[in-house]
C-alpha cells in the first residue's frame, strides 16, 4: 500500500474514549485489528482509526514498532491528510503562532514546529538565525522527511523578514525516543548549505553561540527563554537596590542563565556542569557579550557532589538556578526521579543566603506541577528553611501545550524565596 493510502485501524470495543477526547496517542493495547487489504501497513502509513463497529474516529500515522501504535492529528473525516495542502496548512498555522518571534531582531532563535502540539506528530523544528534544525521522531514523520523538509523550506521563505530566507536545513534525528520506533539515529544536511560550526543567535538581545551539529537536543534550550528573562529582571531589581547577587547556575549547559545574570548586574556567577565542553562554551558566551570573565567561575563535576562540597567549604549564594536534565522518562521513573529532585533541591537550599532566591525546574513530563511543589516542600522541610513561592514558570509559548495532550506541558519551575 502507498504511504498515503489509508489503512483501517479498528479499536477494541470500548476503547474509543481517549480518541474521542482527542488525545493524539493510540496505545497498542487499544487496537483490535488492522485492515490492511492483504498487505501489512507500512511504517508511518496513513491510518483511519475506527471504533470496533467501524465508525470513523480520527486520522493518524502508523508506528508498528512502538507501544504508541498510532499518532493522531485530525478528527475530521473529510480532511485530506494525504495531500500537500493539508500539511502546508498545518505548517503555516504553526508559523503564524511564531510570527512575531520570527520577525524579532533581538531574538533570532525559537521553536517553529512542536510536533503533536502543532498537529504535526513527531516533527520538531527549531530556528537558529538562518539555520533550521529538524528532528523526525516518529515513523510517520520519518517516512515523510523529504516531503516535510521541502514544505517547511518553502513555507519559511517569506517568514524571516529581518534576515531573509533560511540557508540551511539540518537534521538532528539522534534523539533516544527514535529507539522506541525502531528508527536509527540520523544527522546531516537536508537542504541548503552545511551549517557553520557555531551559529550566533540573539535571545532578548544577548548573544549565544549554538552548535547545531553536536549541541544538546537541536543545540539550545529554547524552552527556558522567558525564564532566563525572568531571572534577568529579578537580578536587575536587586542590583538597582545595591544588592548585586552572587549567582550559582547548576546544570549550566552553555551558560544561558549566567549570561543573563551578569548582563543584569550580578556580582559573580558560578556554573556547574559535568561537561567541560559546555562550560568552555559558557565562557565563550560570556565573552561575546563583553562580560568580564573575572566574574565567572566554572566547576566541572557532578552537581550532587559539587553542591555538597560547597556546603562543606561554607560557600553561600544569593541566587541559585537548578535546571537539571530530565530525571523521569516514564511513569515508572517517577519515584526515583522524585528522590533526585528532592536531594538536589536540599543541597541548593543549604547554600542559599537568607533572603536568597532559588529558581528550580523540572522538565520531566511525568512529574506534575503539584508533585514538583510537594518535592520542593519536602526538601525545605528537611533542610529546615521557611520558603515562599513568589513565582511560577513554564515553557515559552513557542512550545505550546495542546489542551487535549497534557503530556505536552513538561517544563515547570518555581521561584522560591528563603524567608529567614
Ligand atoms: N540551564 C541550561 C540548560 C540545562 S540542560 C540552559 O538554560 O541552557 C542540563 C545540563 O545538565 C546539561 O548541560 C548536562 O550536561 C548537565 N548535567 C547532567 N547531569 C549532571 C550532573 N549530575 N551534574 C552536573 N551537570 C549535569
Short mmCIF file of C-alpha atoms and ligand atoms in Angstrom, two decimals:
data_model
loop_
_atom_site.label_atom_id
_atom_site.label_comp_id
_atom_site.label_asym_id
_atom_site.label_seq_id
_atom_site.Cartn_x
_atom_site.Cartn_y
_atom_site.Cartn_z
CA UNK A 1 0.00 0.00 0.00
CA UNK A 2 1.11 3.55 -0.67
CA UNK A 3 2.16 5.60 2.34
CA UNK A 4 -0.78 7.96 1.97
CA UNK A 5 -3.41 5.38 1.09
CA UNK A 6 -5.28 4.91 4.38
CA UNK A 7 -5.36 1.53 6.07
CA UNK A 8 -8.20 0.97 8.58
CA UNK A 9 -7.22 0.50 12.19
CA UNK A 10 -10.04 -0.81 14.39
CA UNK A 11 -10.01 -0.27 18.14
CA UNK A 12 -11.16 -2.91 20.61
CA UNK A 13 -14.70 -2.45 21.89
CA UNK A 14 -15.00 0.34 24.48
CA UNK A 15 -11.54 1.67 23.79
CA UNK A 16 -12.56 4.84 21.93
CA UNK A 17 -12.85 7.25 24.88
CA UNK A 18 -9.31 8.67 24.67
CA UNK A 19 -9.56 9.08 20.91
CA UNK A 20 -12.96 10.78 21.30
CA UNK A 21 -11.34 13.20 23.76
CA UNK A 22 -8.79 13.91 21.04
CA UNK A 23 -5.74 12.59 22.80
CA UNK A 24 -3.21 12.16 19.96
CA UNK A 25 -1.82 8.75 21.00
CA UNK A 26 -3.28 5.28 20.45
CA UNK A 27 -1.54 2.60 22.50
CA UNK A 28 -1.05 -0.92 21.17
CA UNK A 29 -3.36 -2.39 23.82
CA UNK A 30 -6.35 -0.47 22.47
CA UNK A 31 -6.04 -1.86 18.97
CA UNK A 32 -8.23 -4.73 17.79
CA UNK A 33 -7.16 -5.31 14.24
CA UNK A 34 -5.67 -3.60 11.25
CA UNK A 35 -7.38 -3.98 7.91
CA UNK A 36 -4.53 -3.86 5.52
CA UNK A 37 -6.19 -5.03 2.33
CA UNK A 38 -3.89 -8.05 2.28
CA UNK A 39 -0.62 -6.20 2.74
CA UNK A 40 0.59 -5.00 6.16
CA UNK A 41 0.63 -1.23 6.53
CA UNK A 42 3.99 0.43 6.14
CA UNK A 43 5.91 2.22 8.84
CA UNK A 44 4.36 5.66 9.01
CA UNK A 45 1.40 4.82 6.81
CA UNK A 46 -1.76 6.94 6.94
CA UNK A 47 -4.44 5.18 9.01
CA UNK A 48 -8.11 5.83 9.58
CA UNK A 49 -8.76 4.93 13.20
CA UNK A 50 -12.20 3.40 13.67
CA UNK A 51 -14.29 2.12 16.54
CA UNK A 52 -14.83 -1.65 16.82
CA UNK A 53 -18.08 -1.11 14.93
CA UNK A 54 -16.32 0.69 12.16
CA UNK A 55 -17.24 4.35 12.76
CA UNK A 56 -14.57 6.82 11.72
CA UNK A 57 -12.79 8.43 14.70
CA UNK A 58 -9.54 10.04 13.56
CA UNK A 59 -6.66 10.17 11.11
CA UNK A 60 -3.22 9.11 12.21
CA UNK A 61 0.19 7.77 11.25
CA UNK A 62 1.07 4.18 11.98
CA UNK A 63 4.05 3.21 14.16
CA UNK A 64 4.17 -0.62 14.01
CA UNK A 65 7.23 -0.89 16.29
CA UNK A 66 6.15 1.48 19.05
CA UNK A 67 3.86 1.00 22.03
CA UNK A 68 2.27 4.21 20.79
CA UNK A 69 0.94 2.49 17.70
CA UNK A 70 -0.68 5.50 16.05
CA UNK A 71 -0.26 9.28 16.34
CA UNK A 72 -3.43 11.16 15.59
CA UNK A 73 -3.66 14.59 14.05
CA UNK A 74 -7.19 15.08 12.65
CA UNK A 75 -10.67 14.14 13.81
CA UNK A 76 -12.36 15.37 10.66
CA UNK A 77 -13.40 12.55 8.36
CA UNK A 78 -13.44 14.94 5.40
CA UNK A 79 -9.91 16.22 5.96
CA UNK A 80 -7.46 15.13 3.28
CA UNK A 81 -4.29 14.28 5.16
CA UNK A 82 -2.94 12.58 2.05
CA UNK A 83 -2.49 15.93 0.33
CA UNK A 84 0.24 18.54 0.18
CA UNK A 85 -2.17 21.35 1.00
CA UNK A 86 -3.23 19.68 4.26
CA UNK A 87 0.33 19.67 5.62
CA UNK A 88 1.09 23.06 4.13
CA UNK A 89 -1.78 24.48 6.16
CA UNK A 90 -0.52 22.77 9.30
CA UNK A 91 2.91 24.32 8.84
CA UNK A 92 1.51 27.74 8.05
CA UNK A 93 -0.61 27.56 11.21
CA UNK A 94 2.46 26.70 13.29
CA UNK A 95 4.49 29.50 11.76
CA UNK A 96 1.66 32.00 12.29
CA UNK A 97 1.88 31.40 16.04
CA UNK A 98 5.57 32.39 15.94
CA UNK A 99 5.16 35.29 13.52
CA UNK A 100 6.29 37.91 15.99
CA UNK A 101 9.21 35.87 17.27
CA UNK A 102 10.35 35.14 13.72
CA UNK A 103 10.36 38.85 12.93
CA UNK A 104 12.19 39.90 16.09
CA UNK A 105 15.64 41.43 15.63
CA UNK A 106 16.52 40.80 19.30
CA UNK A 107 15.51 37.12 19.47
CA UNK A 108 16.66 35.10 16.47
CA UNK A 109 16.07 31.57 17.76
CA UNK A 110 12.82 29.80 18.54
CA UNK A 111 10.91 26.58 18.09
CA UNK A 112 8.89 26.80 14.89
CA UNK A 113 7.14 23.42 14.95
CA UNK A 114 6.39 21.48 18.10
CA UNK A 115 5.12 18.08 16.97
CA UNK A 116 1.76 16.93 18.38
CA UNK A 117 1.18 20.36 19.92
CA UNK A 118 1.12 21.85 16.42
CA UNK A 119 -0.82 18.96 14.88
CA UNK A 120 2.25 17.51 13.15
CA UNK A 121 3.19 14.45 15.24
CA UNK A 122 6.85 13.64 15.53
CA UNK A 123 8.18 16.75 13.79
CA UNK A 124 10.23 19.27 15.76
CA UNK A 125 11.83 22.22 14.03
CA UNK A 126 13.94 24.88 15.72
CA UNK A 127 15.28 28.02 14.09
CA UNK A 128 18.73 29.42 14.85
CA UNK A 129 19.20 32.62 12.81
CA UNK A 130 19.25 31.45 9.18
CA UNK A 131 19.54 27.76 10.08
CA UNK A 132 16.65 25.36 10.65
CA UNK A 133 17.18 22.17 12.61
CA UNK A 134 14.66 19.34 12.32
CA UNK A 135 14.01 16.18 14.32
CA UNK A 136 11.82 13.40 12.90
CA UNK A 137 10.87 11.41 15.96
CA UNK A 138 8.11 9.03 14.83
CA UNK A 139 7.63 6.59 11.96
CA UNK A 140 5.06 8.93 10.37
CA UNK A 141 7.32 11.97 10.44
CA UNK A 142 10.37 9.93 9.43
CA UNK A 143 8.65 8.41 6.39
CA UNK A 144 7.77 11.95 5.22
CA UNK A 145 11.11 13.52 5.99
CA UNK A 146 11.96 14.74 2.48
CA UNK A 147 8.38 15.91 1.92
CA UNK A 148 8.15 17.76 5.25
CA UNK A 149 11.62 19.20 4.65
CA UNK A 150 10.55 20.60 1.29
CA UNK A 151 7.25 22.02 2.62
CA UNK A 152 9.00 23.65 5.53
CA UNK A 153 11.68 25.11 3.32
CA UNK A 154 9.06 26.65 1.03
CA UNK A 155 6.87 27.86 3.89
CA UNK A 156 9.83 29.57 5.57
CA UNK A 157 10.88 31.58 2.52
CA UNK A 158 8.79 34.61 3.49
CA UNK A 159 8.95 34.19 7.23
CA UNK A 160 12.25 35.76 8.22
CA UNK A 161 11.79 39.41 7.28
CA UNK A 162 14.84 40.57 9.25
CA UNK A 163 17.39 38.32 7.59
CA UNK A 164 15.75 36.74 4.56
CA UNK A 165 15.10 33.07 3.76
CA UNK A 166 16.85 30.23 5.62
CA UNK A 167 20.09 28.92 4.15
CA UNK A 168 20.34 25.59 5.94
CA UNK A 169 18.03 22.74 6.96
CA UNK A 170 19.94 20.34 9.17
CA UNK A 171 18.63 17.06 10.59
CA UNK A 172 19.25 16.04 14.21
CA UNK A 173 17.26 12.82 14.40
CA UNK A 174 19.60 11.47 17.07
CA UNK A 175 17.13 11.56 19.96
CA UNK A 176 16.71 8.43 22.10
CA UNK A 177 12.95 8.31 21.50
CA UNK A 178 13.63 7.07 17.98
CA UNK A 179 14.75 3.76 19.51
CA UNK A 180 11.19 3.11 20.58
CA UNK A 181 10.06 3.49 16.96
CA UNK A 182 12.90 1.25 15.80
CA UNK A 183 14.34 4.12 13.79
CA UNK A 184 18.13 4.54 13.52
CA UNK A 185 19.87 7.75 14.59
CA UNK A 186 20.48 10.09 11.72
CA UNK A 187 22.07 13.52 11.45
CA UNK A 188 23.12 15.52 8.42
CA UNK A 189 22.28 18.17 5.91
CA UNK A 190 18.76 18.03 4.44
CA UNK A 191 18.77 21.21 2.36
CA UNK A 192 20.89 24.24 1.55
CA UNK A 193 24.40 24.83 2.84
CA UNK A 194 26.24 22.94 5.55
CA UNK A 195 25.86 24.74 8.88
CA UNK A 196 28.90 26.53 10.33
CA UNK A 197 30.50 25.07 13.46
CA UNK A 198 28.96 27.81 15.58
CA UNK A 199 25.88 29.86 14.80
CA UNK A 200 25.48 33.14 16.62
CA UNK A 201 21.94 33.77 17.77
CA UNK A 202 20.38 36.55 19.84
CA UNK A 203 17.98 35.99 22.66
CA UNK A 204 16.42 39.07 24.25
CA UNK A 205 19.35 41.00 22.79
CA UNK A 206 22.06 38.75 24.28
CA UNK A 207 24.35 36.74 22.01
CA UNK A 208 24.89 32.98 22.20
CA UNK A 209 26.88 30.51 20.15
CA UNK A 210 24.93 27.42 19.20
CA UNK A 211 26.43 24.19 17.92
CA UNK A 212 23.62 22.59 15.92
CA UNK A 213 25.71 19.58 14.91
CA UNK A 214 26.51 18.28 18.35
CA UNK A 215 24.84 20.51 20.96
CA UNK A 216 22.11 19.02 23.18
CA UNK A 217 18.72 18.48 21.53
CA UNK A 218 18.90 20.76 18.48
CA UNK A 219 21.57 22.97 20.08
CA UNK A 220 19.98 25.22 22.71
CA UNK A 221 17.32 25.04 25.47
CA UNK A 222 14.87 27.40 23.80
CA UNK A 223 12.07 26.46 26.19
CA UNK A 224 13.79 28.39 29.02
CA UNK A 225 13.97 31.69 27.11
CA UNK A 226 11.30 33.54 29.11
CA UNK A 227 12.56 32.12 32.40
CA UNK A 228 16.07 33.37 31.71
CA UNK A 229 14.45 36.77 31.09
CA UNK A 230 12.63 36.47 34.41
CA UNK A 231 15.92 35.87 36.16
CA UNK A 232 17.34 38.94 34.42
CA UNK A 233 14.54 41.09 35.82
CA UNK A 234 14.97 39.79 39.35
CA UNK A 235 18.73 40.31 39.28
CA UNK A 236 18.32 43.81 37.82
CA UNK A 237 15.86 44.73 40.58
CA UNK A 238 18.24 43.61 43.29
CA UNK A 239 21.21 45.26 41.60
CA UNK A 240 19.25 48.53 41.45
CA UNK A 241 18.92 48.35 45.24
CA UNK A 242 22.66 47.94 45.52
CA UNK A 243 22.42 44.20 46.31
CA UNK A 244 24.33 42.68 43.43
CA UNK A 245 23.64 38.98 43.80
CA UNK A 246 26.18 36.22 43.70
CA UNK A 247 24.66 33.57 41.44
CA UNK A 248 25.09 29.79 41.31
CA UNK A 249 23.98 28.25 37.99
CA UNK A 250 23.69 24.50 38.43
CA UNK A 251 23.29 22.29 35.31
CA UNK A 252 24.58 25.28 33.40
CA UNK A 253 24.92 23.90 29.84
CA UNK A 254 26.32 26.76 27.72
CA UNK A 255 25.75 29.33 30.43
CA UNK A 256 22.33 30.76 29.46
CA UNK A 257 21.07 31.81 32.89
CA UNK A 258 24.52 33.05 33.92
CA UNK A 259 24.92 35.30 30.88
CA UNK A 260 21.57 36.92 31.70
CA UNK A 261 22.60 37.28 35.35
CA UNK A 262 25.82 39.18 34.58
CA UNK A 263 24.04 41.30 31.97
CA UNK A 264 21.59 42.32 34.71
CA UNK A 265 24.33 43.32 37.14
CA UNK A 266 25.12 40.19 39.18
CA UNK A 267 28.38 40.37 41.14
CA UNK A 268 29.58 36.93 40.05
CA UNK A 269 28.37 33.68 38.51
CA UNK A 270 29.45 30.13 39.29
CA UNK A 271 28.49 27.50 36.71
CA UNK A 272 28.36 23.78 37.49
CA UNK A 273 28.09 21.07 34.82
CA UNK A 274 29.53 17.59 34.25
CA UNK A 275 30.68 18.56 30.78
CA UNK A 276 33.87 20.60 30.43
CA UNK A 277 32.98 21.28 26.79
CA UNK A 278 29.71 23.03 27.56
CA UNK A 279 31.45 25.06 30.26
CA UNK A 280 34.04 26.34 27.81
CA UNK A 281 31.15 27.27 25.51
CA UNK A 282 29.62 29.10 28.50
CA UNK A 283 32.82 31.13 28.95
CA UNK A 284 32.74 31.96 25.26
CA UNK A 285 29.14 33.14 25.59
CA UNK A 286 30.11 35.49 28.41
CA UNK A 287 32.97 36.78 26.29
CA UNK A 288 30.90 37.54 23.17
CA UNK A 289 28.58 39.62 25.35
CA UNK A 290 31.50 41.72 26.52
CA UNK A 291 31.29 40.35 30.07
CA UNK A 292 34.23 40.15 32.45
CA UNK A 293 35.47 36.56 32.75
CA UNK A 294 36.92 37.56 36.12
CA UNK A 295 33.34 37.39 37.42
CA UNK A 296 32.83 33.86 36.06
CA UNK A 297 33.73 30.60 37.75
CA UNK A 298 33.11 27.25 36.05
CA UNK A 299 33.19 24.00 38.00
CA UNK A 300 33.25 20.70 36.13
CA UNK A 301 31.64 17.93 38.11
CA UNK A 302 28.55 16.11 39.27
CA UNK A 303 26.20 18.68 40.78
CA UNK A 304 25.19 16.29 43.56
CA UNK A 305 28.82 16.17 44.73
CA UNK A 306 29.83 19.74 43.93
CA UNK A 307 26.98 21.25 45.95
CA UNK A 308 27.86 19.07 48.95
CA UNK A 309 31.48 20.19 48.70
CA UNK A 310 30.37 23.83 48.51
CA UNK A 311 28.39 23.38 51.69
CA UNK A 312 31.40 21.92 53.47
CA UNK A 313 33.51 24.80 52.28
CA UNK A 314 30.95 27.21 53.74
CA UNK A 315 30.00 28.80 50.42
CA UNK A 316 26.74 30.73 50.11
CA UNK A 317 24.85 32.29 47.19
CA UNK A 318 22.13 34.92 46.83
CA UNK A 319 20.51 33.30 43.84
CA UNK A 320 20.63 29.68 42.70
CA UNK A 321 19.36 28.17 39.44
CA UNK A 322 18.67 24.43 39.33
CA UNK A 323 17.84 23.25 35.82
CA UNK A 324 18.58 19.52 35.81
CA UNK A 325 18.14 17.21 32.82
CA UNK A 326 15.03 15.04 32.65
CA UNK A 327 15.09 12.61 35.59
CA UNK A 328 11.79 10.81 34.82
CA UNK A 329 11.31 9.42 31.31
CA UNK A 330 8.19 7.41 32.09
CA UNK A 331 5.71 6.97 34.92
CA UNK A 332 7.87 4.14 36.23
CA UNK A 333 10.77 6.52 36.94
CA UNK A 334 8.72 8.96 39.00
CA UNK A 335 9.74 7.66 42.42
CA UNK A 336 13.47 7.64 41.85
CA UNK A 337 13.27 10.94 39.96
CA UNK A 338 11.44 12.50 42.92
CA UNK A 339 14.30 11.42 45.19
CA UNK A 340 16.81 13.03 42.82
CA UNK A 341 14.87 16.29 42.65
CA UNK A 342 14.47 16.37 46.41
CA UNK A 343 18.16 15.77 47.04
CA UNK A 344 19.41 18.43 44.64
CA UNK A 345 16.89 20.96 45.97
CA UNK A 346 18.00 20.21 49.54
CA UNK A 347 21.63 20.76 48.56
CA UNK A 348 20.73 24.07 46.94
CA UNK A 349 18.66 25.26 49.90
CA UNK A 350 21.64 24.64 52.18
CA UNK A 351 23.65 27.09 50.09
CA UNK A 352 21.07 29.86 49.90
CA UNK A 353 21.68 33.09 51.83
CA UNK A 354 18.83 34.38 53.99
CA UNK A 355 16.51 36.31 51.69
CA UNK A 356 18.02 34.45 48.72
CA UNK A 357 16.15 33.08 45.73
CA UNK A 358 16.04 29.63 44.21
CA UNK A 359 14.90 29.19 40.59
CA UNK A 360 14.15 25.47 40.50
CA UNK A 361 12.92 23.47 37.48
CA UNK A 362 11.79 20.07 36.33
CA UNK A 363 11.47 19.21 32.65
CA UNK A 364 10.06 15.73 33.33
CA UNK A 365 6.57 15.46 31.83
CA UNK A 366 5.83 12.62 34.25
CA UNK A 367 6.34 14.92 37.28
CA UNK A 368 3.23 17.08 37.64
CA UNK A 369 3.27 20.70 38.86
CA UNK A 370 1.64 19.53 42.04
CA UNK A 371 4.13 16.76 42.68
CA UNK A 372 7.05 19.08 41.96
CA UNK A 373 5.79 21.56 44.53
CA UNK A 374 5.47 18.74 47.06
CA UNK A 375 9.04 17.64 46.37
CA UNK A 376 10.37 21.16 46.97
CA UNK A 377 8.22 21.36 50.09
CA UNK A 378 9.78 18.12 51.36
CA UNK A 379 13.26 19.46 50.65
CA UNK A 380 12.60 22.73 52.50
CA UNK A 381 11.12 20.90 55.46
CA UNK A 382 14.11 18.57 55.79
CA UNK A 383 16.54 21.45 55.49
CA UNK A 384 14.53 23.49 57.98
CA UNK A 385 14.03 26.60 55.86
CA UNK A 386 10.91 28.70 55.53
CA UNK A 387 10.18 29.23 51.87
CA UNK A 388 7.73 31.33 49.92
CA UNK A 389 6.85 30.69 46.29
CA UNK A 390 6.99 34.08 44.61
CA UNK A 391 6.71 32.95 41.02
CA UNK A 392 5.79 30.05 38.78
CA UNK A 393 7.29 29.34 35.41
CA UNK A 394 6.61 27.17 32.42
CA UNK A 395 7.87 26.57 28.87
CA UNK A 396 7.95 29.51 26.44
CA UNK A 397 4.91 29.99 24.20
CA UNK A 398 6.67 28.68 21.10
CA UNK A 399 6.39 25.31 22.93
CA UNK A 400 2.58 25.40 23.17
CA UNK A 401 0.62 22.97 25.30
CA UNK A 402 -2.13 21.19 23.39
CA UNK A 403 -5.16 21.15 25.67
CA UNK A 404 -6.06 17.60 24.65
CA UNK A 405 -2.48 16.45 25.28
CA UNK A 406 -1.43 17.29 28.83
CA UNK A 407 1.87 15.45 28.27
CA UNK A 408 2.96 18.44 26.17
CA UNK A 409 3.20 20.56 29.36
CA UNK A 410 6.55 19.33 30.63
CA UNK A 411 8.56 22.27 31.98
CA UNK A 412 7.70 23.63 35.39
CA UNK A 413 9.58 25.96 37.66
CA UNK A 414 9.23 27.72 41.00
CA UNK A 415 10.86 30.89 42.24
CA UNK A 416 11.39 30.23 45.94
CA UNK A 417 12.46 32.84 48.49
CA UNK A 418 14.18 31.96 51.72
CA UNK A 419 12.25 33.93 54.35
CA UNK A 420 14.76 33.64 57.17
N1 LIG B 1 20.04 25.71 32.07
C1 LIG B 1 20.58 25.37 30.78
C2 LIG B 1 20.12 24.01 30.31
C3 LIG B 1 20.48 22.86 31.24
S1 LIG B 1 20.44 21.30 30.47
C4 LIG B 1 20.24 26.46 29.77
O1 LIG B 1 19.47 27.38 30.11
O2 LIG B 1 20.73 26.40 28.65
C5 LIG B 1 21.09 20.24 31.69
C6 LIG B 1 22.60 20.25 31.84
O3 LIG B 1 22.91 19.44 32.97
C7 LIG B 1 23.41 19.68 30.70
O4 LIG B 1 24.35 20.64 30.26
C8 LIG B 1 24.15 18.46 31.27
O5 LIG B 1 25.49 18.34 30.80
C9 LIG B 1 24.16 18.77 32.74
N2 LIG B 1 24.19 17.63 33.67
C10 LIG B 1 23.54 16.45 33.58
N3 LIG B 1 23.73 15.70 34.70
C11 LIG B 1 24.52 16.45 35.51
C12 LIG B 1 25.04 16.25 36.82
N4 LIG B 1 24.81 15.12 37.51
N5 LIG B 1 25.80 17.23 37.36
C13 LIG B 1 26.04 18.38 36.69
N6 LIG B 1 25.56 18.62 35.45
C14 LIG B 1 24.81 17.67 34.86
#
